[in-house]
mmCIF file of C-alpha atoms and ligand atoms in Angstrom:
data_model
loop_
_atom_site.group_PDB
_atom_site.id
_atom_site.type_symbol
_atom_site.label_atom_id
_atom_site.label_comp_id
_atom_site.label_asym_id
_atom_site.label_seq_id
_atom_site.Cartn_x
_atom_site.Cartn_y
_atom_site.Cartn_z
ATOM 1 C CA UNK A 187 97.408 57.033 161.697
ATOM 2 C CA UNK A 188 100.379 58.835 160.840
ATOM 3 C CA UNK A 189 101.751 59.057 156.698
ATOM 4 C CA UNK A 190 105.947 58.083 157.397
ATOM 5 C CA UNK A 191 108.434 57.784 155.011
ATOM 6 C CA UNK A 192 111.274 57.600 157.689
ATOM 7 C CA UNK A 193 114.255 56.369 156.919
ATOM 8 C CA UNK A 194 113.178 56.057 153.248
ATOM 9 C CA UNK A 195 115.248 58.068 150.064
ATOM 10 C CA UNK A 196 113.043 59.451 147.405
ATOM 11 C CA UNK A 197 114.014 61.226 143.938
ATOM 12 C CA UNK A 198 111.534 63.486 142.918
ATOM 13 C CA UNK A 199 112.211 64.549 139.119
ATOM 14 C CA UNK A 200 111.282 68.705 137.934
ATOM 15 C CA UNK A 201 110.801 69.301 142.034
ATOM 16 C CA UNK A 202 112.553 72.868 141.532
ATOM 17 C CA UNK A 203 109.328 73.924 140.780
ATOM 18 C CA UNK A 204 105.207 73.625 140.945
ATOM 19 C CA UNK A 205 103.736 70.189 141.380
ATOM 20 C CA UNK A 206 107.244 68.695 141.988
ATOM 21 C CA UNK A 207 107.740 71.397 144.883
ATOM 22 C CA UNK A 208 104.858 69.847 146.456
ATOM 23 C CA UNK A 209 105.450 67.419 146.469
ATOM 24 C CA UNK A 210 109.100 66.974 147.598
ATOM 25 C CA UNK A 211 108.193 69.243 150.628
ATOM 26 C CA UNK A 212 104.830 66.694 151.428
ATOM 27 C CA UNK A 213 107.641 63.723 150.975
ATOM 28 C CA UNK A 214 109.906 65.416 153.288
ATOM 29 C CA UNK A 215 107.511 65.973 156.241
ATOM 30 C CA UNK A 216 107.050 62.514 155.819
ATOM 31 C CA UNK A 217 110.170 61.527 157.007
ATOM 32 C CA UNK A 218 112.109 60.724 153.410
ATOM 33 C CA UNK A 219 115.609 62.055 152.382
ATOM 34 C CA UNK A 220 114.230 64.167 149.221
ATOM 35 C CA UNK A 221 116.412 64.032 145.837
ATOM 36 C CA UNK A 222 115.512 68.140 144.394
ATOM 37 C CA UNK A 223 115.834 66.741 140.670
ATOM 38 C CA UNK A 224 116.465 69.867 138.153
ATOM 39 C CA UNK A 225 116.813 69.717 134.582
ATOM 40 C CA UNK A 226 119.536 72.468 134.006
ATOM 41 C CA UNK A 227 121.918 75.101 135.248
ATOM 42 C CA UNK A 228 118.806 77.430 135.115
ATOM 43 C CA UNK A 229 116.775 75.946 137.457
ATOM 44 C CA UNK A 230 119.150 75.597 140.254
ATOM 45 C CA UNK A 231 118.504 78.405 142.514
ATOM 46 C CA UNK A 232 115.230 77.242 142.182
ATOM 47 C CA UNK A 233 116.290 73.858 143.745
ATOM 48 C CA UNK A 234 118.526 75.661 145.964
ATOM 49 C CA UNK A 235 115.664 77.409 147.330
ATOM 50 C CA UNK A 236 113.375 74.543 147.632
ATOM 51 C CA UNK A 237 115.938 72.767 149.440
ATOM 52 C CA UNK A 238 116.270 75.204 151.996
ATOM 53 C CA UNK A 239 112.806 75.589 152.703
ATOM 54 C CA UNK A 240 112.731 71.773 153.580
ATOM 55 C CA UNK A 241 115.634 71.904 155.533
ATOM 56 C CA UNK A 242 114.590 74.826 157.296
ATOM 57 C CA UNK A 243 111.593 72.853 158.513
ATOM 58 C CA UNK A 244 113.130 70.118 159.539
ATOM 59 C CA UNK A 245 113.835 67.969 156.616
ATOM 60 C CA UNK A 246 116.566 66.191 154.697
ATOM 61 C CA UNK A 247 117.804 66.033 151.171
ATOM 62 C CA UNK A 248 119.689 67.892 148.489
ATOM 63 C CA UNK A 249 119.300 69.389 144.917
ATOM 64 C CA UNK A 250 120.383 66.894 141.809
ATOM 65 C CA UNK A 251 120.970 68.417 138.610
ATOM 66 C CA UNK A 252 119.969 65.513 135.538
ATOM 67 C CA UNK A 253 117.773 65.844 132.351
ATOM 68 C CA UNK A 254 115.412 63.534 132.905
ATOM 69 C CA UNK A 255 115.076 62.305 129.042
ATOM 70 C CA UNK A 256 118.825 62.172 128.533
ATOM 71 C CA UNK A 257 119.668 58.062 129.378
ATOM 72 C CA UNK A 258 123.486 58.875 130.679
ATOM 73 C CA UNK A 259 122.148 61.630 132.931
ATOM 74 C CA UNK A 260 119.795 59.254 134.420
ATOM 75 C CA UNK A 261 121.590 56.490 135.076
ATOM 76 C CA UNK A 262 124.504 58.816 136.751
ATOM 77 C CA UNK A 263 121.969 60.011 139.002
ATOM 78 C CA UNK A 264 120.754 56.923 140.081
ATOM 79 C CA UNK A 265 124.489 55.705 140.325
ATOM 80 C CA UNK A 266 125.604 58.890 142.513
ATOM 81 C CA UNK A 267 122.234 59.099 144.565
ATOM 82 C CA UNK A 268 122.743 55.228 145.677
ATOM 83 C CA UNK A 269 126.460 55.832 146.427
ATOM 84 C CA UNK A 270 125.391 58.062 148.834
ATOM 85 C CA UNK A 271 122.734 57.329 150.672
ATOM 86 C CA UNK A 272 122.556 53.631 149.960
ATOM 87 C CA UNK A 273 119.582 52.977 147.813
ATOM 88 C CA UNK A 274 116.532 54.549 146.604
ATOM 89 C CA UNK A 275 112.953 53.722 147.618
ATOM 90 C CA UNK A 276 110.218 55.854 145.848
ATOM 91 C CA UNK A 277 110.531 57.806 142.706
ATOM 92 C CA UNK A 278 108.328 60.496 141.744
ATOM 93 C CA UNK A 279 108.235 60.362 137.872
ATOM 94 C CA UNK A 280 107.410 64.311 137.683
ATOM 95 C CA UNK A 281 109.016 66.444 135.237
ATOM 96 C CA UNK A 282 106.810 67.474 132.340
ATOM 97 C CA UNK A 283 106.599 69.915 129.641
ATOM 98 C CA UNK A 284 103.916 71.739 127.671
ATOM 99 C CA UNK A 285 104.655 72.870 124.187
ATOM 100 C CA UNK A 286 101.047 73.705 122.467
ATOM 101 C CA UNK A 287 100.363 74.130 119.211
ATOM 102 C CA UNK A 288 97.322 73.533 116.497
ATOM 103 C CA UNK A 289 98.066 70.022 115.070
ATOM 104 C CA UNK A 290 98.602 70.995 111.344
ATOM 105 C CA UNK A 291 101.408 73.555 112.934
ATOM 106 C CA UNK A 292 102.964 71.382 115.758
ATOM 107 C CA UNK A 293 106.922 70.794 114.614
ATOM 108 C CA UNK A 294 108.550 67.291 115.221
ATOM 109 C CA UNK A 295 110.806 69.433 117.413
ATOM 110 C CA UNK A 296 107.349 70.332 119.970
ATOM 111 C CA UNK A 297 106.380 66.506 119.596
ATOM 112 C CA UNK A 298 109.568 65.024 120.446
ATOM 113 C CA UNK A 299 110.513 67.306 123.428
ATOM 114 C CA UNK A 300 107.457 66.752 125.004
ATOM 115 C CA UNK A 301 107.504 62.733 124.235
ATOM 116 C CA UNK A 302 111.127 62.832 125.457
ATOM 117 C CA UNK A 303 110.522 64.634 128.903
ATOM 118 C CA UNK A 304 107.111 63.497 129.503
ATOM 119 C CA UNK A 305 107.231 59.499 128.246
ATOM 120 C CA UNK A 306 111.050 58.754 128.138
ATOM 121 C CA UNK A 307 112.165 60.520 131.084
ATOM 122 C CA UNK A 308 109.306 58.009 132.835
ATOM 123 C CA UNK A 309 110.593 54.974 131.389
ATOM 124 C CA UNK A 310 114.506 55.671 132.097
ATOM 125 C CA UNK A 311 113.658 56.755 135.477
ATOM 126 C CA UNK A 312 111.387 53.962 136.623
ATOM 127 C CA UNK A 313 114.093 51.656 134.577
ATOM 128 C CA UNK A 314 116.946 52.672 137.102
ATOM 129 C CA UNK A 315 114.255 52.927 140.246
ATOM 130 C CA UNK A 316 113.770 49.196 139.577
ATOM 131 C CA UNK A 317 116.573 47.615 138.745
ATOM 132 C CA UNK A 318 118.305 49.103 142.571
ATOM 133 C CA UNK A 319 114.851 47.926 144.235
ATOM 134 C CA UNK A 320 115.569 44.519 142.919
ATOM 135 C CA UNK A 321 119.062 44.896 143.619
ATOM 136 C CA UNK A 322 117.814 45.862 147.403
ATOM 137 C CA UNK A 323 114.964 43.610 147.770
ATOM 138 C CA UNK A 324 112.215 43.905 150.278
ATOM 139 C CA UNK A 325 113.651 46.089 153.894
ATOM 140 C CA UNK A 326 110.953 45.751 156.202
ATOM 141 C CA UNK A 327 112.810 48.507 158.384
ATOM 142 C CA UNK A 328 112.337 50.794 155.488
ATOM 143 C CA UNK A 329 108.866 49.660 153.849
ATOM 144 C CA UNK A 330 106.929 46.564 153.137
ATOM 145 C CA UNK A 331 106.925 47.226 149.831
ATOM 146 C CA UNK A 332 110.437 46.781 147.965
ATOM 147 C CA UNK A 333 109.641 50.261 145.830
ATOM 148 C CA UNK A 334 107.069 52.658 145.169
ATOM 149 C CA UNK A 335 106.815 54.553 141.799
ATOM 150 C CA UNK A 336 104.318 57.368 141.310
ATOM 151 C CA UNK A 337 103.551 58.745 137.760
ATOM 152 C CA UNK A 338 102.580 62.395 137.568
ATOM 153 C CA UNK A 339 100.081 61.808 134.598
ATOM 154 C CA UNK A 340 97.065 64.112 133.615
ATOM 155 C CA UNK A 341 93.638 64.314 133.829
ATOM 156 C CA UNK A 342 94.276 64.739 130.102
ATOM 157 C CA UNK A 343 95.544 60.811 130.437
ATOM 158 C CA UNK A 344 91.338 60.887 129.856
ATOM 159 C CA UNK A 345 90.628 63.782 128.740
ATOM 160 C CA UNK A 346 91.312 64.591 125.253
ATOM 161 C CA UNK A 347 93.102 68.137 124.623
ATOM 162 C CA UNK A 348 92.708 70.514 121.346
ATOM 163 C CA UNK A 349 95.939 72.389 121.026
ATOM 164 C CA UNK A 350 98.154 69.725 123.156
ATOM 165 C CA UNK A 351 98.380 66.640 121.099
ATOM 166 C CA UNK A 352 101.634 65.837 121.870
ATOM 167 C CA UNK A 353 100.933 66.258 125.752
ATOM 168 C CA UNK A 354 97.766 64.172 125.771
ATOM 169 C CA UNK A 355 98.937 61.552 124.313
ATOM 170 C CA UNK A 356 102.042 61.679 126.558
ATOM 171 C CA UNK A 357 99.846 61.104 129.464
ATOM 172 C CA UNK A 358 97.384 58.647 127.869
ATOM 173 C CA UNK A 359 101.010 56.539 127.314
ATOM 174 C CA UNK A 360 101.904 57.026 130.728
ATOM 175 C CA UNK A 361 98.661 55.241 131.912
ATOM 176 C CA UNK A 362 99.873 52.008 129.853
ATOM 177 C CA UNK A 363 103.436 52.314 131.261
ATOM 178 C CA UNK A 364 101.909 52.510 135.239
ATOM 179 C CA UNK A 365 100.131 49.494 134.292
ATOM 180 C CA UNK A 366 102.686 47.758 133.124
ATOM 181 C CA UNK A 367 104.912 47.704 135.122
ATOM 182 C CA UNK A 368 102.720 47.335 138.188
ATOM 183 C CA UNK A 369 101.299 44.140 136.589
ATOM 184 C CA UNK A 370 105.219 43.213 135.423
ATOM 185 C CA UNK A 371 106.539 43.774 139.110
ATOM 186 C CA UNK A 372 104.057 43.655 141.117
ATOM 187 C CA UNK A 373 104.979 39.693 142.312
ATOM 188 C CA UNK A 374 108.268 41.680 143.512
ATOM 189 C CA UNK A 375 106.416 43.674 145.819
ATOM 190 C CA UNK A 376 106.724 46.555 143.806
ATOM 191 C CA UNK A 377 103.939 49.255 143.411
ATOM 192 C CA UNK A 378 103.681 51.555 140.850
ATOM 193 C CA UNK A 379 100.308 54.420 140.681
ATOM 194 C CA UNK A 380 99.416 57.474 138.321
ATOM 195 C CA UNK A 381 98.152 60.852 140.125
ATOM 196 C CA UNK A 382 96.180 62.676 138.040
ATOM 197 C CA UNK A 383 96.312 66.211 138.301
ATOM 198 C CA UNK A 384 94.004 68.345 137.052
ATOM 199 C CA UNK A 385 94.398 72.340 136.790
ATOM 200 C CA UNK A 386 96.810 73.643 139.585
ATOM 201 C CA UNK A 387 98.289 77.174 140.105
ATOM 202 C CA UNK A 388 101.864 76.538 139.126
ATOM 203 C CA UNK A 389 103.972 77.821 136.138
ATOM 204 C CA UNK A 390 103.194 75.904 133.245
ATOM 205 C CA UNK A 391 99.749 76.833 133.153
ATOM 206 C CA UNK A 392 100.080 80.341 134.134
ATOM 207 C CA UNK A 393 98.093 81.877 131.378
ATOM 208 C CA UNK A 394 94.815 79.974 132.675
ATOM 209 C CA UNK A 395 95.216 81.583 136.119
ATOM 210 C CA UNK A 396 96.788 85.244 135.706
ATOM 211 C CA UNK A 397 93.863 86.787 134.751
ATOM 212 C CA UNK A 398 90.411 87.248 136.441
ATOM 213 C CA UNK A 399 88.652 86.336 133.092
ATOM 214 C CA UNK A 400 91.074 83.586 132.578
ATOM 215 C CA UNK A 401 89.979 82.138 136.366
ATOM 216 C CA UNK A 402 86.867 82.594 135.838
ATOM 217 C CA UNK A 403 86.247 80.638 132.798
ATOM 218 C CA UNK A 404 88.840 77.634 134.420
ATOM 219 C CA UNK A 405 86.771 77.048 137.297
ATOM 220 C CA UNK A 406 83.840 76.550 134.927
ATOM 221 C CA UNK A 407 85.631 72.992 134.165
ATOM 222 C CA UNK A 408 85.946 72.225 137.734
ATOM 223 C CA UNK A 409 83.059 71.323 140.021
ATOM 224 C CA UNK A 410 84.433 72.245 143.356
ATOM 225 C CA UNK A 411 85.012 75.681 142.452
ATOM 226 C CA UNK A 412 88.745 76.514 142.992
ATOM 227 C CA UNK A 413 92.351 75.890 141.841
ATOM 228 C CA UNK A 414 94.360 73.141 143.103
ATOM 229 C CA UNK A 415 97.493 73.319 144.650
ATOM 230 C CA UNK A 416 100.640 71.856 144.449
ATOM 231 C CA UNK A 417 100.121 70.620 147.936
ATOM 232 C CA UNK A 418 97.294 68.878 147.400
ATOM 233 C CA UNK A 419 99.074 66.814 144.979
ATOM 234 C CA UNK A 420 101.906 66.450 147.411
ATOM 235 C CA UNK A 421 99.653 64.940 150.000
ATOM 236 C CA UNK A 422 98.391 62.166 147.936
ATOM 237 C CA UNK A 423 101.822 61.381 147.111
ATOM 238 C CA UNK A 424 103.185 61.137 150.526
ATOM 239 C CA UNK A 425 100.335 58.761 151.312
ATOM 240 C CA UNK A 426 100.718 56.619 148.167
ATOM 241 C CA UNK A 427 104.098 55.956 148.798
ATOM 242 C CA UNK A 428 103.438 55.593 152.748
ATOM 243 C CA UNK A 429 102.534 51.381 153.860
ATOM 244 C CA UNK A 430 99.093 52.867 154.110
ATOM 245 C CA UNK A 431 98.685 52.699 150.628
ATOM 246 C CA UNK A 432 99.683 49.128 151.089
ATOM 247 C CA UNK A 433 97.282 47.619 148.772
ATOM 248 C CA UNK A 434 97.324 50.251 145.884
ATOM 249 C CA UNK A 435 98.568 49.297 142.899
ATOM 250 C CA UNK A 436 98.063 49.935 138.722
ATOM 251 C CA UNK A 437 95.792 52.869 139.965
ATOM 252 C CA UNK A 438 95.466 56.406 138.180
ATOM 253 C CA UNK A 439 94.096 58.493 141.196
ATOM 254 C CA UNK A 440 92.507 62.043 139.644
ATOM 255 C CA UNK A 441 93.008 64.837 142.062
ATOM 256 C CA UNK A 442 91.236 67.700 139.836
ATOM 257 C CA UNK A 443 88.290 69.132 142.286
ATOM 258 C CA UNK A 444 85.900 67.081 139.872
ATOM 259 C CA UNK A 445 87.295 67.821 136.663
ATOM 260 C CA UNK A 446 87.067 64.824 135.130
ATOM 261 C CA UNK A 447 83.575 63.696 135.922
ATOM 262 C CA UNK A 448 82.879 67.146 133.043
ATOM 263 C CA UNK A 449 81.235 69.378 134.804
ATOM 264 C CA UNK A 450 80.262 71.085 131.560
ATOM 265 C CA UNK A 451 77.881 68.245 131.129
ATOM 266 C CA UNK A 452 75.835 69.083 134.363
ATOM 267 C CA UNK A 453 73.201 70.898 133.154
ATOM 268 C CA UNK A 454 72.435 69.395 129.731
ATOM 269 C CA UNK A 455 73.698 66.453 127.461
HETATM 270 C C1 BGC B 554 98.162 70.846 132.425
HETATM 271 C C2 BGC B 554 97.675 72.234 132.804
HETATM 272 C C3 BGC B 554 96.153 72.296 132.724
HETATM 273 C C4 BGC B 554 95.517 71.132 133.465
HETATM 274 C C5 BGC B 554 94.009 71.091 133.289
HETATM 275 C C6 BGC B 554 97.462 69.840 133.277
HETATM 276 O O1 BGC B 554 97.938 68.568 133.014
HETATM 277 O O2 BGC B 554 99.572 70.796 132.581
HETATM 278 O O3 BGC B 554 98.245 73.193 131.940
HETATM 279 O O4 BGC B 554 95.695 73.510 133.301
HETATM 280 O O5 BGC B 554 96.072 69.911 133.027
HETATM 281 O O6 BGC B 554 93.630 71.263 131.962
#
């Protein structure tokens, strides 16, 4: 049984860094040509460097600069990434942002950049995925499926978050938006999932991880006792996208070590 995106193009949006990096390196051992998507100038050695590391194993794809939230810059990369190589087949709906604050002190600046990154840059993206699938239609020589999309949600999509309001709710939204659309076109062979991540040892959680103390009082959240990494989200989302995951569709799949069966509740309740 072998997980093969061959032949298959695949934009993967905030991949110049943590879960995104996983995943467009898990995407390109599969066999897919891997869109890098980075939000800014900023991040582009980043990308750069990501790039190379798949190519230097083997793999295909380059680095796309486009702000995922920002509707012209989305539909140009769709536009430009079809040009040249012909369609697209799976998006990774990635990039996400953290901006915490206590409710009575969070800005309408903190809630709108998250809801615009983390909710709108979903919606544009899957908008554009699906209108070229349906422009495509079903390739059996590429998939027989006629597009995958994969939501990186949360396991605060069901977990409720003191301090992040703007980011839970975010990724409770994004649960309601997989749906949808799977429900809306799945009759066009379309399939659209959630992956759930819990707490992995990438950048925008840093503070939770840095320390000793900090670890320590982490893994008391998660049952299996250790820090995910961004492969282990990449894995999942080469095989969710793969014809192996055929028949999966509308599903939010938790990859957390056990996090959200609340492991604080073992011993008492
Ligand atoms: C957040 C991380 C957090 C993890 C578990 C993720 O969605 O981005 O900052 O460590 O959830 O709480």
């Amino acid at each position: 049984m072998e997980v093969s995106l061959k032949n298959q193009v695949a934009i993967i949006t905030g991949a110049s860094s943590g879960i995104g990096t996983g995943i467009a390196k898990s995407i390109a051992e599969a066999g897919a040509t891997v869109i890098i998507n980075h939000s800014s100038e900023k991040s582009l050695e980043n990308a750069q460097e990501v790039l190379k590391e798949i190519t230097d194993a083997g793999g295909n794809g380059i680095t796309y600069q486009c702000d995922v939230s920002k509707e012209d810059e989305v539909i140009k990369m769709f536009k430009d990434v079809i040009e040249k190589f012909g369609t697209v087949d799976i998006l990774i709906n990635n990039a996400g942002i953290q901006k915490d604050a206590k409710f009575t002190e969070m800005t309408l600046d903190d809630w709108n950049a998250v809801m615009n990154v983390n909710l709108t840059g979903h919606f544009l993206c899957s908008r554009e995925a699906i209108k070229e699938f349906l422009r495509r239609g079903i390739d059996t020589s590429r998939s027989v499926a006629c597009g995958k999309i994969i939501h990186i949600s949360s396991v605060h999509e069901v977990i409720p978050w003191a301090g992040h309001a703007n980011y839970a709710a975010s990724k409770g939204a994004i649960k309601m938006l997989m749906q949808t659309l799977a429900q809306e076109y799945g009759p066009d062979k379309i399939r659209v999932n959630s992956i759930g991540p819990g707490a992995i040892q990438t950048p925008i959680n840093k503070a939770a991880w840095e320390t000793k103390d900090a670890l320590n009082s982490l893994l008391e959240l998660i049952p299996y006792n250790r820090i995910g990494q961004p492969k282990d989200i990449g894995n999942l989302a080469a095989f969710l996208a793969s014809d192996l995951a055929d028949y999966i569709s509308g599903a939010s799949i938790f990859v957390d070590g056990g996090m959200t069966s609340l492991e604080s509740f073992a011993d008492n309740g």
